[in-house]
């Protein structure tokens, strides 16, 4: 491994031997490079197996990026790796060993929606008084859930909370309790009443926390906080399992260590002991997620917890010019003494390795509009001067999404390509508001505002003057707008299109009203999108806006599906109530964004969202009092200090966190950093400059005159950009082979589709077989030991046909079946298939080696992912790959059928190092197995085919291949203009 290209500090970090290591990695110092290079070094030079290294980080995207980087560094990529998020790691070990502590391995993992539904359905179990407003009894559900989540971050169990509540009830003189209440100005009687109410409040929260945890267990469910907490409990209560993982993970690495919470750090300490070959990488100055439970005290405490740890400080910055680094360093030192630099007596002053000239400017304007116009003028000026720059080099970093929306509108007016990267705000997007308005109509036809919203929608395309006339008639006749359009034939002098479109609207409203009463919300949503012509309109008018609209609809569709997973009986009315309560609780709908998608654009985003990114020119606006930094916001329900395990900072925690956030914003810039403030933000009171400007050494300047935007960029025809996947699967490539246009609609535009009962049926069979086999073989696993190291009783080996069918019945889902008769027919078909399977299983007693095995393999420079149903051992060296099929058996396998199993063969041979003796399709209903095996020529031919297909996809070749035998079964036949039926 060639390490000459790395500086001395990076080399020391990469080649560190055994024992704990703290890597303090400042902004732009190559932190991710060091982490991935260290993993590669351990594998290549120290001959550590990939599954003996645990690397954890915080987001799926970060884990994927780390995995891809390591793959590229090693000649054959990394297989059997444990590069995961904290939650994915905990979930993985609980799925394997949950039975050892009484958890079902098929537990449901609830997201926020699932948690909310669980509490709502069991609201009477919570006996709320203090947190039960008369007008809206469900209002505080989100606040309670957030509080429970924070408690789990801090490793505070329901029992500890109950004990604390009992303690303050018995000891009202508790210093922490009294100090928190601040009773100084109250009379003796008032103090007594205040203390009584506080005791009742704490008792109520403690009881609610306990009730919530009981509900989770009763419903065989966990939330994300439970994953970490139960993983810790498992390892503490089952030392045999703890020892197994300690033996397995010879080295542990934690990225972004400053963002860990108390529970996550405890999990890592448990796993690392006693050898403590633990490498943590982070920067206390970039700890900005306290609101999500992150504890900067962890990185501050590391050297105390690991006395013999080494530290490597990375200060050579490869991103930013020195002048900006100096300004940022001078600023962040105001957080001393609560910084590692002060605590460890180390030097964290960053040294730029760049030679580009720097520019730092500050402007104070009259008002918010002037501020925005000056920023736009500066962007245009820099773009014209710096010929090498692209729009991607510019970023406007705001403290809040509200400020970002303001810039979004002005950049639109200025004809500057831009992207507003808000992680929130789905529910306020026009395309989503149109859907919600239509949903409201299905509940109440006479809700005129909702109907007006629908009538003015682009997909109806009704002339504006006709809508105005209809509204006028409704007001004049004192009728609802719906009553007016019901009599559309009696209204004269409307456009012919208006009559047609309103009749169409009335028909689909009637159809979907009936649908909403008996079907799931997902079916109502997809039916509306197809029947209305909305999807057809968005697909036909391909531009940046409609590409985003399709992504918003896909996000909403996924939210609806997640909602339905938690409760099979929820209908549209329930979903609408969830949205209303989320809005009431301040939730605005999360949005999934991809920074690498789209043509080059100026980025508008929050400082939080910019962490980990870099831009040539960074603009930080709204630097005024109460905007950046904002006022301190208390948690709706705060955790009592007495229950916290972290070391509280000496200074103002809120200002320190905001200072770190501002530091992160500053250090995103490479060459230009521009600060802006204004006096007038639309209120009567003039705004004072932010305290951060004063701390940076800027005084208040006289407001400049309002500046013109200057020459706007020419309005050119927008270059449309398709975001193609970065990873591929067999099913995706199979779709492309069938019809490239189908691939585009499904995998590029990601248009929502109706579900298929065949997929529901197949998924149920697969889950049942996996559950049965996992249970059957778990008894003989060497990993299943009790506290005393004795083998567990082989109860699972007694599983019989009745158990298998009981699992099937429990897993059964009614999703997407057309009627009860069809559902019953398939249910019986499934029972027959499982009986066939069980009879064959009893005769063969296969040596099952792997179940539901996910894989990722490199083909050329691309990653191909998939999942294998089952791998059986044939003998010591050979295995058989089995793929279950729930459809009709075939006499002869097609080329496409063979490709799927050939891909699995490549994965097993390259990833697991086993020779494949058989590739088998197991047709369960007919009890037929068809087998073959590929040779080297077959595998090479498949790889060439894959690379050829990906090349076509990368070149955006989405030419349709209409075929009557294919189009009739296509998900998109209703909106495809090329179909042949």
CSV table of N, CA, C and O in Angstrom, one decimal, residues 361-466:
chain,number,residue,atom,x,y,z
A,361,UNK,N,-15.8,39.2,2.8
A,361,UNK,CA,-16.4,40.5,2.8
A,361,UNK,C,-17.6,40.5,3.7
A,361,UNK,O,-18.2,39.4,4.0
A,362,UNK,N,-18.0,41.7,4.2
A,362,UNK,CA,-19.2,41.8,5.0
A,362,UNK,C,-20.0,43.0,4.5
A,362,UNK,O,-19.4,44.1,4.3
A,363,UNK,N,-21.3,42.9,4.3
A,363,UNK,CA,-22.1,44.0,3.9
A,363,UNK,C,-23.3,44.1,4.8
A,363,UNK,O,-24.0,43.1,5.1
A,364,UNK,N,-23.6,45.3,5.2
A,364,UNK,CA,-24.8,45.6,6.0
A,364,UNK,C,-25.8,46.4,5.2
A,364,UNK,O,-25.5,47.5,4.7
A,365,UNK,N,-27.0,45.9,5.0
A,365,UNK,CA,-28.0,46.5,4.1
A,365,UNK,C,-29.2,47.1,4.8
A,365,UNK,O,-29.4,46.9,6.0
A,366,UNK,N,-30.0,47.8,4.0
A,366,UNK,CA,-31.2,48.5,4.6
A,366,UNK,C,-32.2,47.4,5.0
A,366,UNK,O,-32.8,47.5,6.0
A,367,UNK,N,-32.5,46.5,4.1
A,367,UNK,CA,-33.6,45.5,4.3
A,367,UNK,C,-33.2,44.2,3.7
A,367,UNK,O,-32.2,44.0,3.0
A,368,UNK,N,-34.1,43.2,4.0
A,368,UNK,CA,-33.9,41.9,3.5
A,368,UNK,C,-33.8,41.8,2.0
A,368,UNK,O,-33.0,41.0,1.4
A,369,UNK,N,-34.6,42.5,1.3
A,369,UNK,CA,-34.7,42.5,-0.1
A,369,UNK,C,-33.3,43.0,-0.7
A,369,UNK,O,-32.7,42.4,-1.6
A,370,UNK,N,-32.8,44.1,-0.2
A,370,UNK,CA,-31.5,44.6,-0.6
A,370,UNK,C,-30.4,43.6,-0.4
A,370,UNK,O,-29.5,43.5,-1.2
A,371,UNK,N,-30.5,43.0,0.8
A,371,UNK,CA,-29.5,41.9,1.1
A,371,UNK,C,-29.5,40.8,0.1
A,371,UNK,O,-28.4,40.5,-0.5
A,372,UNK,N,-30.7,40.3,-0.3
A,372,UNK,CA,-30.8,39.3,-1.3
A,372,UNK,C,-30.3,39.7,-2.6
A,372,UNK,O,-29.6,39.0,-3.3
A,373,UNK,N,-30.6,40.9,-3.0
A,373,UNK,CA,-30.3,41.4,-4.3
A,373,UNK,C,-28.7,41.6,-4.5
A,373,UNK,O,-28.1,41.4,-5.5
A,374,UNK,N,-28.1,42.0,-3.4
A,374,UNK,CA,-26.7,42.2,-3.4
A,374,UNK,C,-26.0,40.8,-3.5
A,374,UNK,O,-25.0,40.7,-4.2
A,375,UNK,N,-26.5,39.8,-2.8
A,375,UNK,CA,-26.0,38.5,-2.9
A,375,UNK,C,-26.1,37.9,-4.3
A,375,UNK,O,-25.1,37.4,-4.9
A,376,UNK,N,-27.2,38.2,-4.9
A,376,UNK,CA,-27.4,37.7,-6.3
A,376,UNK,C,-26.5,38.4,-7.3
A,376,UNK,O,-25.8,37.8,-8.2
A,377,UNK,N,-26.3,39.7,-7.0
A,377,UNK,CA,-25.4,40.5,-7.9
A,377,UNK,C,-24.0,40.0,-7.7
A,377,UNK,O,-23.2,39.9,-8.7
A,378,UNK,N,-23.6,39.7,-6.5
A,378,UNK,CA,-22.2,39.2,-6.2
A,378,UNK,C,-22.0,37.8,-6.9
A,378,UNK,O,-20.9,37.5,-7.4
A,379,UNK,N,-23.0,37.0,-6.9
A,379,UNK,CA,-22.9,35.6,-7.5
A,379,UNK,C,-22.7,35.8,-9.0
A,379,UNK,O,-21.8,35.2,-9.6
A,380,UNK,N,-23.5,36.7,-9.6
A,380,UNK,CA,-23.3,36.9,-11.1
A,380,UNK,C,-21.9,37.5,-11.4
A,380,UNK,O,-21.3,37.1,-12.4
A,381,UNK,N,-21.5,38.4,-10.5
A,381,UNK,CA,-20.2,39.0,-10.8
A,381,UNK,C,-19.0,38.0,-10.7
A,381,UNK,O,-18.2,37.9,-11.5
A,382,UNK,N,-19.1,37.2,-9.6
A,382,UNK,CA,-18.0,36.1,-9.5
A,382,UNK,C,-18.1,35.1,-10.6
A,382,UNK,O,-17.0,34.7,-11.1
A,383,UNK,N,-19.3,34.7,-11.0
A,383,UNK,CA,-19.4,33.8,-12.1
A,383,UNK,C,-18.8,34.3,-13.4
A,383,UNK,O,-18.2,33.5,-14.2
A,384,UNK,N,-18.9,35.6,-13.6
A,384,UNK,CA,-18.4,36.2,-14.9
A,384,UNK,C,-16.9,36.4,-14.8
A,384,UNK,O,-16.2,36.3,-15.8
A,385,UNK,N,-16.4,36.6,-13.6
A,385,UNK,CA,-14.9,36.8,-13.4
A,385,UNK,C,-14.2,35.5,-13.4
A,385,UNK,O,-13.1,35.3,-14.0
A,386,UNK,N,-14.7,34.5,-12.6
A,386,UNK,CA,-14.1,33.2,-12.5
A,386,UNK,C,-14.6,32.3,-13.6
A,386,UNK,O,-15.6,31.6,-13.4
A,387,UNK,N,-13.9,32.2,-14.7
A,387,UNK,CA,-14.3,31.5,-15.8
A,387,UNK,C,-14.3,30.0,-15.6
A,387,UNK,O,-15.0,29.2,-16.3
A,388,UNK,N,-13.6,29.5,-14.6
A,388,UNK,CA,-13.6,28.1,-14.3
A,388,UNK,C,-14.7,27.7,-13.4
A,388,UNK,O,-14.9,26.5,-13.1
A,389,UNK,N,-15.4,28.6,-12.8
A,389,UNK,CA,-16.5,28.3,-11.9
A,389,UNK,C,-17.8,27.8,-12.6
A,389,UNK,O,-18.0,28.1,-13.7
A,390,UNK,N,-18.5,27.0,-11.9
A,390,UNK,CA,-19.8,26.5,-12.3
A,390,UNK,C,-20.8,27.0,-11.2
A,390,UNK,O,-20.5,27.4,-10.2
A,391,UNK,N,-22.1,26.9,-11.6
A,391,UNK,CA,-23.1,27.3,-10.6
A,391,UNK,C,-23.0,26.4,-9.3
A,391,UNK,O,-23.4,26.9,-8.2
A,392,UNK,N,-22.5,25.2,-9.4
A,392,UNK,CA,-22.3,24.4,-8.3
A,392,UNK,C,-21.4,24.9,-7.2
A,392,UNK,O,-21.3,24.4,-6.1
A,393,UNK,N,-20.5,25.9,-7.7
A,393,UNK,CA,-19.5,26.4,-6.8
A,393,UNK,C,-20.1,27.4,-5.8
A,393,UNK,O,-19.4,27.9,-4.9
A,394,UNK,N,-21.4,27.8,-5.9
A,394,UNK,CA,-22.0,28.8,-5.1
A,394,UNK,C,-23.0,28.2,-4.1
A,394,UNK,O,-23.8,27.4,-4.5
A,395,UNK,N,-22.9,28.6,-2.9
A,395,UNK,CA,-23.9,28.2,-1.9
A,395,UNK,C,-24.3,29.3,-1.0
A,395,UNK,O,-23.5,30.1,-0.5
A,396,UNK,N,-25.6,29.4,-0.7
A,396,UNK,CA,-26.2,30.3,0.2
A,396,UNK,C,-26.6,29.5,1.4
A,396,UNK,O,-27.5,28.7,1.3
A,397,UNK,N,-25.9,29.7,2.6
A,397,UNK,CA,-26.2,28.9,3.8
A,397,UNK,C,-27.0,29.7,4.8
A,397,UNK,O,-26.5,30.8,5.3
A,398,UNK,N,-28.2,29.3,5.1
A,398,UNK,CA,-29.0,30.0,6.0
A,398,UNK,C,-29.2,29.2,7.3
A,398,UNK,O,-28.8,28.1,7.4
A,399,UNK,N,-29.7,29.9,8.3
A,399,UNK,CA,-29.9,29.3,9.6
A,399,UNK,C,-31.2,28.5,9.6
A,399,UNK,O,-31.3,27.5,10.3
A,400,UNK,N,-32.2,29.0,8.8
A,400,UNK,CA,-33.5,28.3,8.8
A,400,UNK,C,-34.0,28.1,7.4
A,400,UNK,O,-33.5,28.8,6.5
A,401,UNK,N,-34.9,27.2,7.3
A,401,UNK,CA,-35.5,26.9,5.9
A,401,UNK,C,-36.3,28.1,5.5
A,401,UNK,O,-36.5,28.4,4.3
A,402,UNK,N,-36.9,28.9,6.4
A,402,UNK,CA,-37.7,30.1,6.0
A,402,UNK,C,-36.9,31.0,5.2
A,402,UNK,O,-37.3,31.6,4.2
A,403,UNK,N,-35.7,31.3,5.7
A,403,UNK,CA,-34.8,32.2,4.9
A,403,UNK,C,-34.4,31.6,3.6
A,403,UNK,O,-34.4,32.4,2.6
A,404,UNK,N,-34.3,30.3,3.5
A,404,UNK,CA,-33.9,29.7,2.2
A,404,UNK,C,-35.0,29.9,1.2
A,404,UNK,O,-34.8,30.1,0.0
A,405,UNK,N,-36.3,29.8,1.6
A,405,UNK,CA,-37.4,30.0,0.7
A,405,UNK,C,-37.4,31.4,0.1
A,405,UNK,O,-37.7,31.5,-1.1
A,406,UNK,N,-37.0,32.4,0.8
A,406,UNK,CA,-37.0,33.8,0.3
A,406,UNK,C,-36.0,33.9,-0.8
A,406,UNK,O,-36.2,34.4,-1.9
A,407,UNK,N,-34.8,33.3,-0.7
A,407,UNK,CA,-33.8,33.3,-1.7
A,407,UNK,C,-34.2,32.4,-2.9
A,407,UNK,O,-33.8,32.7,-4.1
A,408,UNK,N,-34.9,31.4,-2.7
A,408,UNK,CA,-35.4,30.5,-3.7
A,408,UNK,C,-36.2,31.3,-4.7
A,408,UNK,O,-36.0,31.2,-5.9
A,409,UNK,N,-37.1,32.1,-4.2
A,409,UNK,CA,-38.0,32.9,-5.1
A,409,UNK,C,-37.2,34.0,-5.9
A,409,UNK,O,-37.5,34.2,-7.1
A,410,UNK,N,-36.2,34.6,-5.2
A,410,UNK,CA,-35.5,35.7,-5.9
A,410,UNK,C,-34.5,35.1,-7.0
A,410,UNK,O,-34.4,35.7,-8.0
A,411,UNK,N,-33.9,34.0,-6.7
A,411,UNK,CA,-33.1,33.4,-7.7
A,411,UNK,C,-33.9,33.0,-8.9
A,411,UNK,O,-33.4,33.0,-10.1
A,412,UNK,N,-35.1,32.5,-8.7
A,412,UNK,CA,-36.0,32.2,-9.8
A,412,UNK,C,-36.2,33.4,-10.7
A,412,UNK,O,-36.2,33.3,-11.9
A,413,UNK,N,-36.5,34.5,-10.1
A,413,UNK,CA,-36.8,35.8,-10.8
A,413,UNK,C,-35.5,36.2,-11.6
A,413,UNK,O,-35.6,36.8,-12.7
A,414,UNK,N,-34.3,35.9,-11.0
A,414,UNK,CA,-33.1,36.3,-11.6
A,414,UNK,C,-32.6,35.4,-12.7
A,414,UNK,O,-31.5,35.6,-13.3
A,415,UNK,N,-33.4,34.3,-13.0
A,415,UNK,CA,-33.0,33.3,-14.0
A,415,UNK,C,-31.7,32.6,-13.7
A,415,UNK,O,-31.0,32.2,-14.6
A,416,UNK,N,-31.4,32.4,-12.4
A,416,UNK,CA,-30.2,31.7,-12.0
A,416,UNK,C,-30.5,30.3,-11.7
A,416,UNK,O,-31.4,30.1,-10.8
A,417,UNK,N,-29.9,29.3,-12.3
A,417,UNK,CA,-30.2,27.9,-11.9
A,417,UNK,C,-29.9,27.7,-10.4
A,417,UNK,O,-28.9,28.0,-9.9
A,418,UNK,N,-30.9,27.1,-9.7
A,418,UNK,CA,-30.7,26.9,-8.3
A,418,UNK,C,-31.5,25.8,-7.8
A,418,UNK,O,-32.4,25.3,-8.4
A,419,UNK,N,-31.1,25.3,-6.6
A,419,UNK,CA,-31.8,24.2,-6.0
A,419,UNK,C,-31.9,24.5,-4.5
A,419,UNK,O,-30.9,24.8,-3.8
A,420,UNK,N,-33.2,24.5,-4.0
A,420,UNK,CA,-33.4,24.7,-2.6
A,420,UNK,C,-33.4,23.4,-1.9
A,420,UNK,O,-34.4,22.6,-2.0
A,421,UNK,N,-32.4,23.1,-1.1
A,421,UNK,CA,-32.2,21.8,-0.5
A,421,UNK,C,-32.7,21.8,0.9
A,421,UNK,O,-32.0,21.7,1.8
A,422,UNK,N,-34.0,21.8,1.0
A,422,UNK,CA,-34.7,21.8,2.3
A,422,UNK,C,-35.0,20.3,2.6
A,422,UNK,O,-35.5,19.6,1.8
A,423,UNK,N,-34.7,19.9,3.8
A,423,UNK,CA,-35.0,18.5,4.2
A,423,UNK,C,-36.4,18.5,4.8
A,423,UNK,O,-36.9,17.4,5.1
A,424,UNK,N,-37.1,19.6,4.8
A,424,UNK,CA,-38.4,19.7,5.3
A,424,UNK,C,-39.3,20.4,4.3
A,424,UNK,O,-38.8,20.9,3.3
A,425,UNK,N,-40.6,20.4,4.5
A,425,UNK,CA,-41.5,21.2,3.7
A,425,UNK,C,-42.2,20.5,2.6
A,425,UNK,O,-42.8,21.1,1.7
A,426,UNK,N,-42.3,19.1,2.7
A,426,UNK,CA,-43.0,18.3,1.7
A,426,UNK,C,-44.4,18.8,1.6
A,426,UNK,O,-45.0,18.9,0.5
A,427,UNK,N,-45.0,19.0,2.8
A,427,UNK,CA,-46.5,19.3,2.8
A,427,UNK,C,-46.9,20.6,2.2
A,427,UNK,O,-48.0,20.9,2.0
A,428,UNK,N,-45.9,21.5,2.0
A,428,UNK,CA,-46.2,22.8,1.5
A,428,UNK,C,-45.9,22.9,0.0
A,428,UNK,O,-46.1,23.9,-0.6
A,429,UNK,N,-45.4,21.8,-0.6
A,429,UNK,CA,-45.1,21.8,-2.1
A,429,UNK,C,-46.4,21.8,-2.8
A,429,UNK,O,-47.4,21.1,-2.5
A,430,UNK,N,-46.5,22.7,-3.9
A,430,UNK,CA,-47.8,22.8,-4.6
A,430,UNK,C,-48.4,21.5,-5.1
A,430,UNK,O,-49.6,21.2,-5.0
A,431,UNK,N,-47.5,20.6,-5.6
A,431,UNK,CA,-48.0,19.3,-6.1
A,431,UNK,C,-48.6,18.5,-5.0
A,431,UNK,O,-49.6,17.8,-5.2
A,432,UNK,N,-48.1,18.6,-3.8
A,432,UNK,CA,-48.6,17.8,-2.6
A,432,UNK,C,-49.9,18.5,-2.1
A,432,UNK,O,-50.9,17.8,-1.7
A,433,UNK,N,-49.9,19.8,-2.1
A,433,UNK,CA,-51.1,20.5,-1.7
A,433,UNK,C,-52.3,20.2,-2.7
A,433,UNK,O,-53.4,20.1,-2.2
A,434,UNK,N,-52.0,20.0,-3.9
A,434,UNK,CA,-53.0,19.6,-4.9
A,434,UNK,C,-53.6,18.2,-4.5
A,434,UNK,O,-54.8,18.0,-4.6
A,435,UNK,N,-52.7,17.3,-4.1
A,435,UNK,CA,-53.2,15.9,-3.7
A,435,UNK,C,-54.0,16.0,-2.5
A,435,UNK,O,-55.1,15.4,-2.4
A,436,UNK,N,-53.5,16.8,-1.5
A,436,UNK,CA,-54.3,17.0,-0.2
A,436,UNK,C,-55.6,17.6,-0.5
A,436,UNK,O,-56.6,17.2,0.2
A,437,UNK,N,-55.7,18.6,-1.3
A,437,UNK,CA,-57.0,19.2,-1.7
A,437,UNK,C,-58.0,18.2,-2.2
A,437,UNK,O,-59.1,18.2,-1.9
A,438,UNK,N,-57.5,17.3,-3.1
A,438,UNK,CA,-58.3,16.3,-3.7
A,438,UNK,C,-58.8,15.3,-2.6
A,438,UNK,O,-59.9,14.9,-2.6
A,439,UNK,N,-57.9,14.9,-1.7
A,439,UNK,CA,-58.2,14.0,-0.6
A,439,UNK,C,-59.3,14.6,0.2
A,439,UNK,O,-60.3,14.0,0.7
A,440,UNK,N,-59.2,16.0,0.5
A,440,UNK,CA,-60.3,16.6,1.3
A,440,UNK,C,-61.6,16.6,0.6
A,440,UNK,O,-62.7,16.4,1.3
A,441,UNK,N,-61.7,16.6,-0.7
A,441,UNK,CA,-62.9,16.5,-1.5
A,441,UNK,C,-63.6,15.2,-1.3
A,441,UNK,O,-64.8,15.1,-1.2
A,442,UNK,N,-62.8,14.2,-1.1
A,442,UNK,CA,-63.4,12.8,-1.0
A,442,UNK,C,-64.1,12.7,0.4
A,442,UNK,O,-64.9,11.8,0.5
A,443,UNK,N,-63.7,13.5,1.3
A,443,UNK,CA,-64.4,13.5,2.6
A,443,UNK,C,-65.6,14.4,2.6
A,443,UNK,O,-66.6,14.2,3.3
A,444,UNK,N,-65.5,15.6,1.9
A,444,UNK,CA,-66.5,16.6,1.9
A,444,UNK,C,-66.5,17.3,0.6
A,444,UNK,O,-65.7,18.2,0.3
A,445,UNK,N,-67.5,16.9,-0.2
A,445,UNK,CA,-67.6,17.5,-1.6
A,445,UNK,C,-67.8,19.1,-1.5
A,445,UNK,O,-67.4,19.8,-2.4
A,446,UNK,N,-68.3,19.5,-0.4
A,446,UNK,CA,-68.7,20.9,-0.3
A,446,UNK,C,-67.7,21.8,0.3
A,446,UNK,O,-67.9,23.0,0.7
A,447,UNK,N,-66.4,21.3,0.4
A,447,UNK,CA,-65.3,22.1,0.9
A,447,UNK,C,-64.8,22.9,-0.3
A,447,UNK,O,-63.9,22.5,-1.0
A,448,UNK,N,-65.4,24.1,-0.5
A,448,UNK,CA,-65.1,24.9,-1.7
A,448,UNK,C,-63.7,25.3,-1.8
A,448,UNK,O,-63.2,25.3,-3.0
A,449,UNK,N,-62.9,25.6,-0.8
A,449,UNK,CA,-61.5,26.0,-1.0
A,449,UNK,C,-60.7,24.8,-1.6
A,449,UNK,O,-59.9,25.0,-2.5
A,450,UNK,N,-61.0,23.6,-1.1
A,450,UNK,CA,-60.3,22.4,-1.7
A,450,UNK,C,-60.7,22.2,-3.2
A,450,UNK,O,-59.8,21.9,-4.0
A,451,UNK,N,-62.0,22.4,-3.5
A,451,UNK,CA,-62.4,22.2,-4.9
A,451,UNK,C,-61.8,23.3,-5.8
A,451,UNK,O,-61.4,23.1,-6.9
A,452,UNK,N,-61.7,24.5,-5.2
A,452,UNK,CA,-61.1,25.6,-6.0
A,452,UNK,C,-59.6,25.3,-6.3
A,452,UNK,O,-59.2,25.5,-7.5
A,453,UNK,N,-58.9,24.7,-5.3
A,453,UNK,CA,-57.5,24.3,-5.5
A,453,UNK,C,-57.5,23.3,-6.7
A,453,UNK,O,-56.6,23.3,-7.5
A,454,UNK,N,-58.4,22.3,-6.7
A,454,UNK,CA,-58.4,21.3,-7.7
A,454,UNK,C,-58.7,21.9,-9.1
A,454,UNK,O,-58.1,21.5,-10.1
A,455,UNK,N,-59.7,22.7,-9.1
A,455,UNK,CA,-60.1,23.3,-10.4
A,455,UNK,C,-59.0,24.2,-11.1
A,455,UNK,O,-59.0,24.3,-12.3
A,456,UNK,N,-58.2,24.7,-10.3
A,456,UNK,CA,-57.1,25.5,-10.8
A,456,UNK,C,-55.8,24.7,-11.0
A,456,UNK,O,-54.8,25.3,-11.3
A,457,UNK,N,-55.8,23.4,-10.8
A,457,UNK,CA,-54.7,22.6,-11.0
A,457,UNK,C,-54.3,22.5,-12.5
A,457,UNK,O,-55.1,22.5,-13.4
A,458,UNK,N,-53.0,22.3,-12.7
A,458,UNK,CA,-52.5,22.2,-14.1
A,458,UNK,C,-53.0,21.0,-14.8
A,458,UNK,O,-53.2,21.1,-16.1
A,459,UNK,N,-53.3,19.9,-14.1
A,459,UNK,CA,-53.7,18.7,-14.8
A,459,UNK,C,-55.1,18.8,-15.4
A,459,UNK,O,-55.4,18.1,-16.3
A,460,UNK,N,-55.9,19.7,-14.8
A,460,UNK,CA,-57.2,19.9,-15.4
A,460,UNK,C,-57.2,21.0,-16.5
A,460,UNK,O,-57.9,20.9,-17.5
A,461,UNK,N,-56.3,22.0,-16.3
A,461,UNK,CA,-56.1,23.0,-17.4
A,461,UNK,C,-57.4,23.7,-17.8
A,461,UNK,O,-57.7,23.9,-19.0
A,462,UNK,N,-58.2,24.0,-16.8
A,462,UNK,CA,-59.4,24.8,-17.1
A,462,UNK,C,-59.1,26.3,-17.2
A,462,UNK,O,-58.3,26.8,-16.3
A,463,UNK,N,-59.6,27.0,-18.2
A,463,UNK,CA,-59.3,28.4,-18.3
A,463,UNK,C,-59.6,29.2,-17.1
A,463,UNK,O,-60.6,28.9,-16.4
A,464,UNK,N,-58.7,30.1,-16.7
A,464,UNK,CA,-58.9,30.8,-15.5
A,464,UNK,C,-60.2,31.6,-15.4
A,464,UNK,O,-60.9,31.6,-14.4
A,465,UNK,N,-60.6,32.2,-16.5
A,465,UNK,CA,-61.9,33.0,-16.5
A,465,UNK,C,-63.1,32.1,-16.2
A,465,UNK,O,-64.1,32.6,-15.6
A,466,UNK,N,-63.0,30.8,-16.6
A,466,UNK,CA,-64.1,29.9,-16.3
A,466,UNK,C,-64.2,29.6,-14.8
A,466,UNK,O,-65.3,29.5,-14.3
